[in-house]
């Protein structure tokens, strides 16, 4: 099963993608996580990506597309995958379509997690992330067992550099300009599904499962 998660920054794409990956036994592929891992390791790619991410801008398509294609070509993706944060532009979607088509395969669902802008800034300010294993928490909605410590790997949790309110506002603008058109794009392909992302995390996941199990 190949699934794309769509939605604004902070809509809960990552939260739901991790649950889908665990439930259906497919890898969770997040371009944002790949970039953050490279920033942490201080690679050339990380340095370049950081210069865009810190401003809330998109990393250029040339870089992003290559990273995504390399990742989905790995063996573990043969059984499918859930993409989180890719595609973010129409050209990125077209590259993915072409790659999938060349393998005689198809994307099964594009799930749009719908959350209005008003709710987003609030969510972002409470987000805490583990840079080591990628787990995400929220101080109110999904707190870790021990304050500021990852439940999975006991690492210290951090606030993402791009979660400052000014940067979040810019990410939202970029989302509306460049990423939201993908909703129509996948509607046109007949694979778009919508869920209300303002509900509780577990309720959103139930809604997603009923789509995937239908
Ligand atoms: P990326 O890491 O993809 O960030 P994003 O899309 O901005 O999305 P977020 O990770 O911020 O939000 P999310 O939807 O995953 O929400 P989450 O589940 O964490 O990208 C970062 C940057 O990398 C981009 O700005 C860009 O520069 C670059 N980049 C990445 N991919 C790229 C690409 N393809 N092309 C170009 N550039 C790219 O949830 C948010 C918070 O809310 C959490 O604290 C969570 O616990 C909480 N929460 C989740 N669901 C609920 C709920 N139902 N109720 C209450 N709280 C909830
Ligand atoms: Mg995310
Ligand atoms: Zn961790």
mmCIF file of C-alpha atoms and ligand atoms in Angstrom:
data_model
loop_
_atom_site.group_PDB
_atom_site.id
_atom_site.type_symbol
_atom_site.label_atom_id
_atom_site.label_comp_id
_atom_site.label_asym_id
_atom_site.label_seq_id
_atom_site.Cartn_x
_atom_site.Cartn_y
_atom_site.Cartn_z
ATOM 1 C CA UNK A 1 0.000 0.000 0.000
ATOM 2 C CA UNK A 2 1.345 3.423 -0.989
ATOM 3 C CA UNK A 3 -0.041 6.382 0.913
ATOM 4 C CA UNK A 4 0.637 10.115 0.753
ATOM 5 C CA UNK A 5 -0.144 12.330 3.747
ATOM 6 C CA UNK A 6 -1.208 15.851 2.831
ATOM 7 C CA UNK A 7 -1.886 18.715 5.204
ATOM 8 C CA UNK A 8 -0.588 21.996 6.558
ATOM 9 C CA UNK A 9 2.490 22.126 8.785
ATOM 10 C CA UNK A 10 1.367 20.847 12.175
ATOM 11 C CA UNK A 11 -1.792 19.179 10.857
ATOM 12 C CA UNK A 12 -0.615 15.865 12.283
ATOM 13 C CA UNK A 13 0.852 14.210 9.181
ATOM 14 C CA UNK A 14 3.821 12.832 11.096
ATOM 15 C CA UNK A 15 1.731 11.723 14.069
ATOM 16 C CA UNK A 16 -0.682 9.783 11.858
ATOM 17 C CA UNK A 17 1.988 8.502 9.437
ATOM 18 C CA UNK A 18 3.814 6.816 12.334
ATOM 19 C CA UNK A 19 0.591 5.112 13.434
ATOM 20 C CA UNK A 20 -0.169 3.957 9.886
ATOM 21 C CA UNK A 21 3.386 2.618 9.508
ATOM 22 C CA UNK A 22 3.075 0.613 12.733
ATOM 23 C CA UNK A 23 -0.428 -0.704 11.973
ATOM 24 C CA UNK A 24 0.207 -1.742 8.358
ATOM 25 C CA UNK A 25 3.890 -2.695 8.611
ATOM 26 C CA UNK A 26 5.137 -0.232 5.990
ATOM 27 C CA UNK A 27 7.958 2.308 6.340
ATOM 28 C CA UNK A 28 7.260 5.918 7.310
ATOM 29 C CA UNK A 29 9.160 8.147 4.895
ATOM 30 C CA UNK A 30 9.447 11.788 5.956
ATOM 31 C CA UNK A 31 11.585 14.176 3.918
ATOM 32 C CA UNK A 32 11.579 16.576 6.883
ATOM 33 C CA UNK A 33 13.005 13.811 9.129
ATOM 34 C CA UNK A 34 15.658 12.974 6.503
ATOM 35 C CA UNK A 35 16.685 16.638 6.330
ATOM 36 C CA UNK A 36 16.769 16.944 10.130
ATOM 37 C CA UNK A 37 18.918 13.813 10.437
ATOM 38 C CA UNK A 38 21.352 15.383 7.939
ATOM 39 C CA UNK A 39 21.383 18.664 9.847
ATOM 40 C CA UNK A 40 22.209 16.772 13.007
ATOM 41 C CA UNK A 41 25.075 14.954 11.265
ATOM 42 C CA UNK A 42 26.198 18.268 9.736
ATOM 43 C CA UNK A 43 26.344 16.833 6.194
ATOM 44 C CA UNK A 44 26.507 19.054 3.068
ATOM 45 C CA UNK A 45 22.869 18.236 2.391
ATOM 46 C CA UNK A 46 22.001 19.170 5.971
ATOM 47 C CA UNK A 47 23.724 22.536 5.720
ATOM 48 C CA UNK A 48 21.960 23.375 2.495
ATOM 49 C CA UNK A 49 18.536 22.196 3.702
ATOM 50 C CA UNK A 50 18.859 24.110 6.979
ATOM 51 C CA UNK A 51 19.288 27.430 5.182
ATOM 52 C CA UNK A 52 15.785 27.006 3.724
ATOM 53 C CA UNK A 53 14.091 25.256 6.622
ATOM 54 C CA UNK A 54 15.040 27.898 9.171
ATOM 55 C CA UNK A 55 13.226 30.485 7.059
ATOM 56 C CA UNK A 56 10.190 28.278 6.631
ATOM 57 C CA UNK A 57 10.864 27.942 2.909
ATOM 58 C CA UNK A 58 10.835 24.757 0.853
ATOM 59 C CA UNK A 59 14.087 23.005 0.078
ATOM 60 C CA UNK A 60 14.502 23.213 -3.748
ATOM 61 C CA UNK A 61 12.846 20.432 -5.757
ATOM 62 C CA UNK A 62 16.143 19.238 -7.346
ATOM 63 C CA UNK A 63 17.525 18.278 -3.942
ATOM 64 C CA UNK A 64 14.318 16.934 -2.454
ATOM 65 C CA UNK A 65 13.281 14.795 -5.398
ATOM 66 C CA UNK A 66 16.587 12.947 -5.491
ATOM 67 C CA UNK A 67 16.465 12.178 -1.787
ATOM 68 C CA UNK A 68 12.923 10.865 -1.995
ATOM 69 C CA UNK A 69 13.590 8.685 -5.055
ATOM 70 C CA UNK A 70 16.663 7.158 -3.376
ATOM 71 C CA UNK A 71 14.660 6.425 -0.264
ATOM 72 C CA UNK A 72 11.700 4.752 -1.955
ATOM 73 C CA UNK A 73 14.062 2.647 -4.084
ATOM 74 C CA UNK A 74 15.269 0.859 -0.934
ATOM 75 C CA UNK A 75 14.172 -2.722 -0.327
ATOM 76 C CA UNK A 76 11.894 -1.990 2.612
ATOM 77 C CA UNK A 77 9.712 0.190 0.357
ATOM 78 C CA UNK A 78 8.873 -2.729 -1.946
ATOM 79 C CA UNK A 79 5.847 -3.529 0.230
ATOM 80 C CA UNK A 80 4.669 0.101 0.127
ATOM 81 C CA UNK A 81 5.203 3.194 2.234
ATOM 82 C CA UNK A 82 3.547 6.174 3.843
ATOM 83 C CA UNK A 83 4.974 9.479 2.628
ATOM 84 C CA UNK A 84 4.898 12.395 5.054
ATOM 85 C CA UNK A 85 5.932 15.829 3.784
ATOM 86 C CA UNK A 86 6.394 14.732 0.188
ATOM 87 C CA UNK A 87 5.197 15.826 -2.335
ATOM 88 C CA UNK A 88 4.968 19.507 -1.492
ATOM 89 C CA UNK A 89 4.845 20.929 -5.003
ATOM 90 C CA UNK A 90 3.168 19.821 -8.239
ATOM 91 C CA UNK A 91 6.561 19.070 -9.875
ATOM 92 C CA UNK A 92 7.452 16.810 -6.907
ATOM 93 C CA UNK A 93 4.141 14.955 -7.366
ATOM 94 C CA UNK A 94 4.797 14.526 -11.079
ATOM 95 C CA UNK A 95 8.240 13.037 -10.451
ATOM 96 C CA UNK A 96 6.773 10.577 -7.961
ATOM 97 C CA UNK A 97 3.952 9.610 -10.345
ATOM 98 C CA UNK A 98 6.476 8.926 -13.074
ATOM 99 C CA UNK A 99 8.689 6.801 -10.815
ATOM 100 C CA UNK A 100 5.738 4.755 -9.550
ATOM 101 C CA UNK A 101 4.370 4.298 -13.056
ATOM 102 C CA UNK A 102 7.727 3.029 -14.320
ATOM 103 C CA UNK A 103 7.394 0.194 -11.798
ATOM 104 C CA UNK A 104 3.844 -0.481 -13.021
ATOM 105 C CA UNK A 105 2.534 0.501 -9.623
ATOM 106 C CA UNK A 106 0.248 3.196 -8.264
ATOM 107 C CA UNK A 107 -0.317 5.457 -5.282
ATOM 108 C CA UNK A 108 -3.362 4.101 -3.452
ATOM 109 C CA UNK A 109 -4.427 7.058 -1.318
ATOM 110 C CA UNK A 110 -3.619 10.712 -0.708
ATOM 111 C CA UNK A 111 -5.009 11.521 2.735
ATOM 112 C CA UNK A 112 -5.537 15.187 3.505
ATOM 113 C CA UNK A 113 -5.454 15.909 7.233
ATOM 114 C CA UNK A 114 -7.521 19.065 7.391
ATOM 115 C CA UNK A 115 -6.782 21.593 10.153
ATOM 116 C CA UNK A 116 -7.524 25.342 9.923
ATOM 117 C CA UNK A 117 -4.626 27.798 10.335
ATOM 118 C CA UNK A 118 -6.031 29.062 13.672
ATOM 119 C CA UNK A 119 -5.301 25.711 15.348
ATOM 120 C CA UNK A 120 -1.820 25.326 13.910
ATOM 121 C CA UNK A 121 0.266 27.910 15.758
ATOM 122 C CA UNK A 122 -1.004 26.610 19.084
ATOM 123 C CA UNK A 123 -0.057 23.049 18.197
ATOM 124 C CA UNK A 124 3.410 23.973 17.043
ATOM 125 C CA UNK A 125 4.322 25.873 20.169
ATOM 126 C CA UNK A 126 3.592 22.758 22.238
ATOM 127 C CA UNK A 127 5.409 20.299 20.003
ATOM 128 C CA UNK A 128 8.496 18.541 21.320
ATOM 129 C CA UNK A 129 10.595 16.237 19.169
ATOM 130 C CA UNK A 130 13.240 13.576 19.636
ATOM 131 C CA UNK A 131 16.081 14.146 17.157
ATOM 132 C CA UNK A 132 17.456 10.699 17.856
ATOM 133 C CA UNK A 133 14.467 8.483 16.951
ATOM 134 C CA UNK A 134 12.052 10.982 15.383
ATOM 135 C CA UNK A 135 9.249 10.561 17.934
ATOM 136 C CA UNK A 136 6.969 13.602 18.333
ATOM 137 C CA UNK A 137 5.080 14.744 21.420
ATOM 138 C CA UNK A 138 2.868 17.621 22.479
ATOM 139 C CA UNK A 139 3.101 19.093 25.968
ATOM 140 C CA UNK A 140 -0.707 19.046 26.311
ATOM 141 C CA UNK A 141 -2.144 16.643 23.703
ATOM 142 C CA UNK A 142 0.514 13.899 23.737
ATOM 143 C CA UNK A 143 2.921 14.394 26.631
ATOM 144 C CA UNK A 144 5.900 12.058 27.131
ATOM 145 C CA UNK A 145 5.817 9.926 30.296
ATOM 146 C CA UNK A 146 8.699 11.924 31.772
ATOM 147 C CA UNK A 147 8.890 15.645 31.037
ATOM 148 C CA UNK A 148 11.254 16.416 28.124
ATOM 149 C CA UNK A 149 12.488 12.831 27.812
ATOM 150 C CA UNK A 150 11.683 10.531 24.858
ATOM 151 C CA UNK A 151 9.573 7.484 25.826
ATOM 152 C CA UNK A 152 11.300 5.320 23.189
ATOM 153 C CA UNK A 153 14.982 6.118 23.552
ATOM 154 C CA UNK A 154 15.279 8.310 26.678
ATOM 155 C CA UNK A 155 16.932 11.152 24.722
ATOM 156 C CA UNK A 156 16.311 14.771 25.600
ATOM 157 C CA UNK A 157 13.416 16.326 23.639
ATOM 158 C CA UNK A 158 13.885 19.557 21.694
ATOM 159 C CA UNK A 159 11.772 22.356 20.240
ATOM 160 C CA UNK A 160 12.263 22.374 16.461
ATOM 161 C CA UNK A 161 14.095 25.471 15.154
ATOM 162 C CA UNK A 162 11.310 26.103 12.647
ATOM 163 C CA UNK A 163 8.513 26.028 15.254
ATOM 164 C CA UNK A 164 8.947 29.674 16.254
ATOM 165 C CA UNK A 165 5.660 31.555 15.590
ATOM 166 C CA UNK A 166 7.152 33.831 12.847
ATOM 167 C CA UNK A 167 8.565 30.825 10.999
ATOM 168 C CA UNK A 168 5.324 28.892 11.389
ATOM 169 C CA UNK A 169 3.425 31.799 9.793
ATOM 170 C CA UNK A 170 5.776 31.686 6.824
ATOM 171 C CA UNK A 171 5.461 27.890 6.557
ATOM 172 C CA UNK A 172 1.678 28.295 6.445
ATOM 173 C CA UNK A 173 1.960 30.838 3.640
ATOM 174 C CA UNK A 174 4.278 28.560 1.682
ATOM 175 C CA UNK A 175 1.851 25.704 2.293
ATOM 176 C CA UNK A 176 -1.113 27.624 0.868
ATOM 177 C CA UNK A 177 0.868 28.862 -2.145
ATOM 178 C CA UNK A 178 2.758 25.740 -3.143
ATOM 179 C CA UNK A 179 1.380 22.628 -1.441
ATOM 180 C CA UNK A 180 -2.375 23.077 -1.152
ATOM 181 C CA UNK A 181 -2.821 22.787 -4.967
ATOM 182 C CA UNK A 182 -1.920 19.100 -4.525
ATOM 183 C CA UNK A 183 -5.381 18.533 -3.030
ATOM 184 C CA UNK A 184 -6.951 19.270 -6.428
ATOM 185 C CA UNK A 185 -4.182 17.327 -8.171
ATOM 186 C CA UNK A 186 -4.995 14.114 -6.278
ATOM 187 C CA UNK A 187 -8.737 14.772 -6.402
ATOM 188 C CA UNK A 188 -8.271 14.726 -10.173
ATOM 189 C CA UNK A 189 -6.633 11.297 -9.889
ATOM 190 C CA UNK A 190 -9.558 10.051 -7.787
ATOM 191 C CA UNK A 191 -7.411 9.021 -4.803
ATOM 192 C CA UNK A 192 -7.981 11.968 -2.448
ATOM 193 C CA UNK A 193 -9.459 11.217 0.991
ATOM 194 C CA UNK A 194 -10.169 13.863 3.622
ATOM 195 C CA UNK A 195 -10.086 13.529 7.401
ATOM 196 C CA UNK A 196 -10.908 16.144 10.026
ATOM 197 C CA UNK A 197 -7.567 16.700 11.734
ATOM 198 C CA UNK A 198 -9.000 18.806 14.555
ATOM 199 C CA UNK A 199 -10.359 15.711 16.319
ATOM 200 C CA UNK A 200 -8.372 13.782 18.947
ATOM 201 C CA UNK A 201 -5.298 11.956 17.660
ATOM 202 C CA UNK A 202 -6.886 8.511 18.160
ATOM 203 C CA UNK A 203 -10.161 9.541 16.538
ATOM 204 C CA UNK A 204 -8.305 10.848 13.474
ATOM 205 C CA UNK A 205 -6.481 7.524 13.279
ATOM 206 C CA UNK A 206 -9.770 5.574 13.451
ATOM 207 C CA UNK A 207 -11.065 7.688 10.563
ATOM 208 C CA UNK A 208 -7.922 6.932 8.557
ATOM 209 C CA UNK A 209 -8.175 3.205 9.264
ATOM 210 C CA UNK A 210 -11.754 3.110 8.075
ATOM 211 C CA UNK A 211 -10.573 4.646 4.783
ATOM 212 C CA UNK A 212 -7.657 2.226 4.404
ATOM 213 C CA UNK A 213 -9.689 -0.837 5.397
ATOM 214 C CA UNK A 214 -12.676 -0.012 3.171
HETATM 215 P P1 LIG B 1 8.286 18.761 7.782
HETATM 216 O O1 LIG B 1 9.122 18.148 8.794
HETATM 217 O O2 LIG B 1 7.568 17.925 6.810
HETATM 218 O O3 LIG B 1 7.316 19.776 8.490
HETATM 219 P P2 LIG B 1 5.812 20.246 8.132
HETATM 220 O O4 LIG B 1 5.159 19.746 6.935
HETATM 221 O O5 LIG B 1 5.874 21.703 8.265
HETATM 222 O O6 LIG B 1 4.997 19.488 9.090
HETATM 223 P P3 LIG B 1 5.260 19.265 10.581
HETATM 224 O O7 LIG B 1 6.211 18.135 10.798
HETATM 225 O O8 LIG B 1 5.555 20.577 11.226
HETATM 226 O O9 LIG B 1 3.790 18.861 11.024
HETATM 227 P P4 LIG B 1 3.025 17.482 10.992
HETATM 228 O O10 LIG B 1 1.849 17.614 10.092
HETATM 229 O O11 LIG B 1 3.950 16.324 10.772
HETATM 230 O O12 LIG B 1 2.469 17.483 12.475
HETATM 231 P P5 LIG B 1 2.834 16.601 13.746
HETATM 232 O O13 LIG B 1 2.301 15.231 13.557
HETATM 233 O O14 LIG B 1 4.242 16.764 14.157
HETATM 234 O O15 LIG B 1 9.198 19.813 6.945
HETATM 235 C C1 LIG B 1 10.021 20.748 7.595
HETATM 236 C C2 LIG B 1 10.743 21.581 6.559
HETATM 237 O O16 LIG B 1 11.578 20.721 5.754
HETATM 238 C C3 LIG B 1 9.840 22.307 5.555
HETATM 239 O O17 LIG B 1 9.400 23.551 6.043
HETATM 240 C C4 LIG B 1 10.789 22.431 4.346
HETATM 241 O O18 LIG B 1 11.693 23.491 4.523
HETATM 242 C C5 LIG B 1 11.575 21.122 4.399
HETATM 243 N N1 LIG B 1 10.950 20.049 3.579
HETATM 244 C C6 LIG B 1 10.478 18.854 4.024
HETATM 245 N N2 LIG B 1 9.961 18.133 3.005
HETATM 246 C C7 LIG B 1 10.107 18.887 1.889
HETATM 247 C C8 LIG B 1 9.746 18.714 0.534
HETATM 248 N N3 LIG B 1 9.117 17.608 0.102
HETATM 249 N N4 LIG B 1 10.056 19.707 -0.347
HETATM 250 C C9 LIG B 1 10.699 20.824 0.060
HETATM 251 N N5 LIG B 1 11.039 21.069 1.339
HETATM 252 C C10 LIG B 1 10.744 20.103 2.252
HETATM 253 O O19 LIG B 1 1.877 17.328 14.803
HETATM 254 C C11 LIG B 1 2.158 18.658 15.237
HETATM 255 C C12 LIG B 1 1.925 18.774 16.766
HETATM 256 O O20 LIG B 1 0.536 18.633 17.029
HETATM 257 C C13 LIG B 1 2.624 17.656 17.570
HETATM 258 O O21 LIG B 1 3.078 18.200 18.772
HETATM 259 C C14 LIG B 1 1.516 16.616 17.794
HETATM 260 O O22 LIG B 1 1.726 15.895 18.984
HETATM 261 C C15 LIG B 1 0.273 17.490 17.858
HETATM 262 N N6 LIG B 1 -0.903 16.844 17.280
HETATM 263 C C16 LIG B 1 -0.951 16.040 16.165
HETATM 264 N N7 LIG B 1 -2.231 15.643 15.918
HETATM 265 C C17 LIG B 1 -2.998 16.228 16.871
HETATM 266 C C18 LIG B 1 -4.413 16.220 17.154
HETATM 267 N N8 LIG B 1 -5.290 15.504 16.397
HETATM 268 N N9 LIG B 1 -4.850 16.938 18.214
HETATM 269 C C19 LIG B 1 -3.970 17.648 19.002
HETATM 270 N N10 LIG B 1 -2.630 17.681 18.796
HETATM 271 C C20 LIG B 1 -2.146 16.989 17.739
HETATM 272 MG MG1 LIG B 2 6.063 16.189 10.550
HETATM 273 ZN ZN1 LIG B 3 13.628 9.121 20.879
#
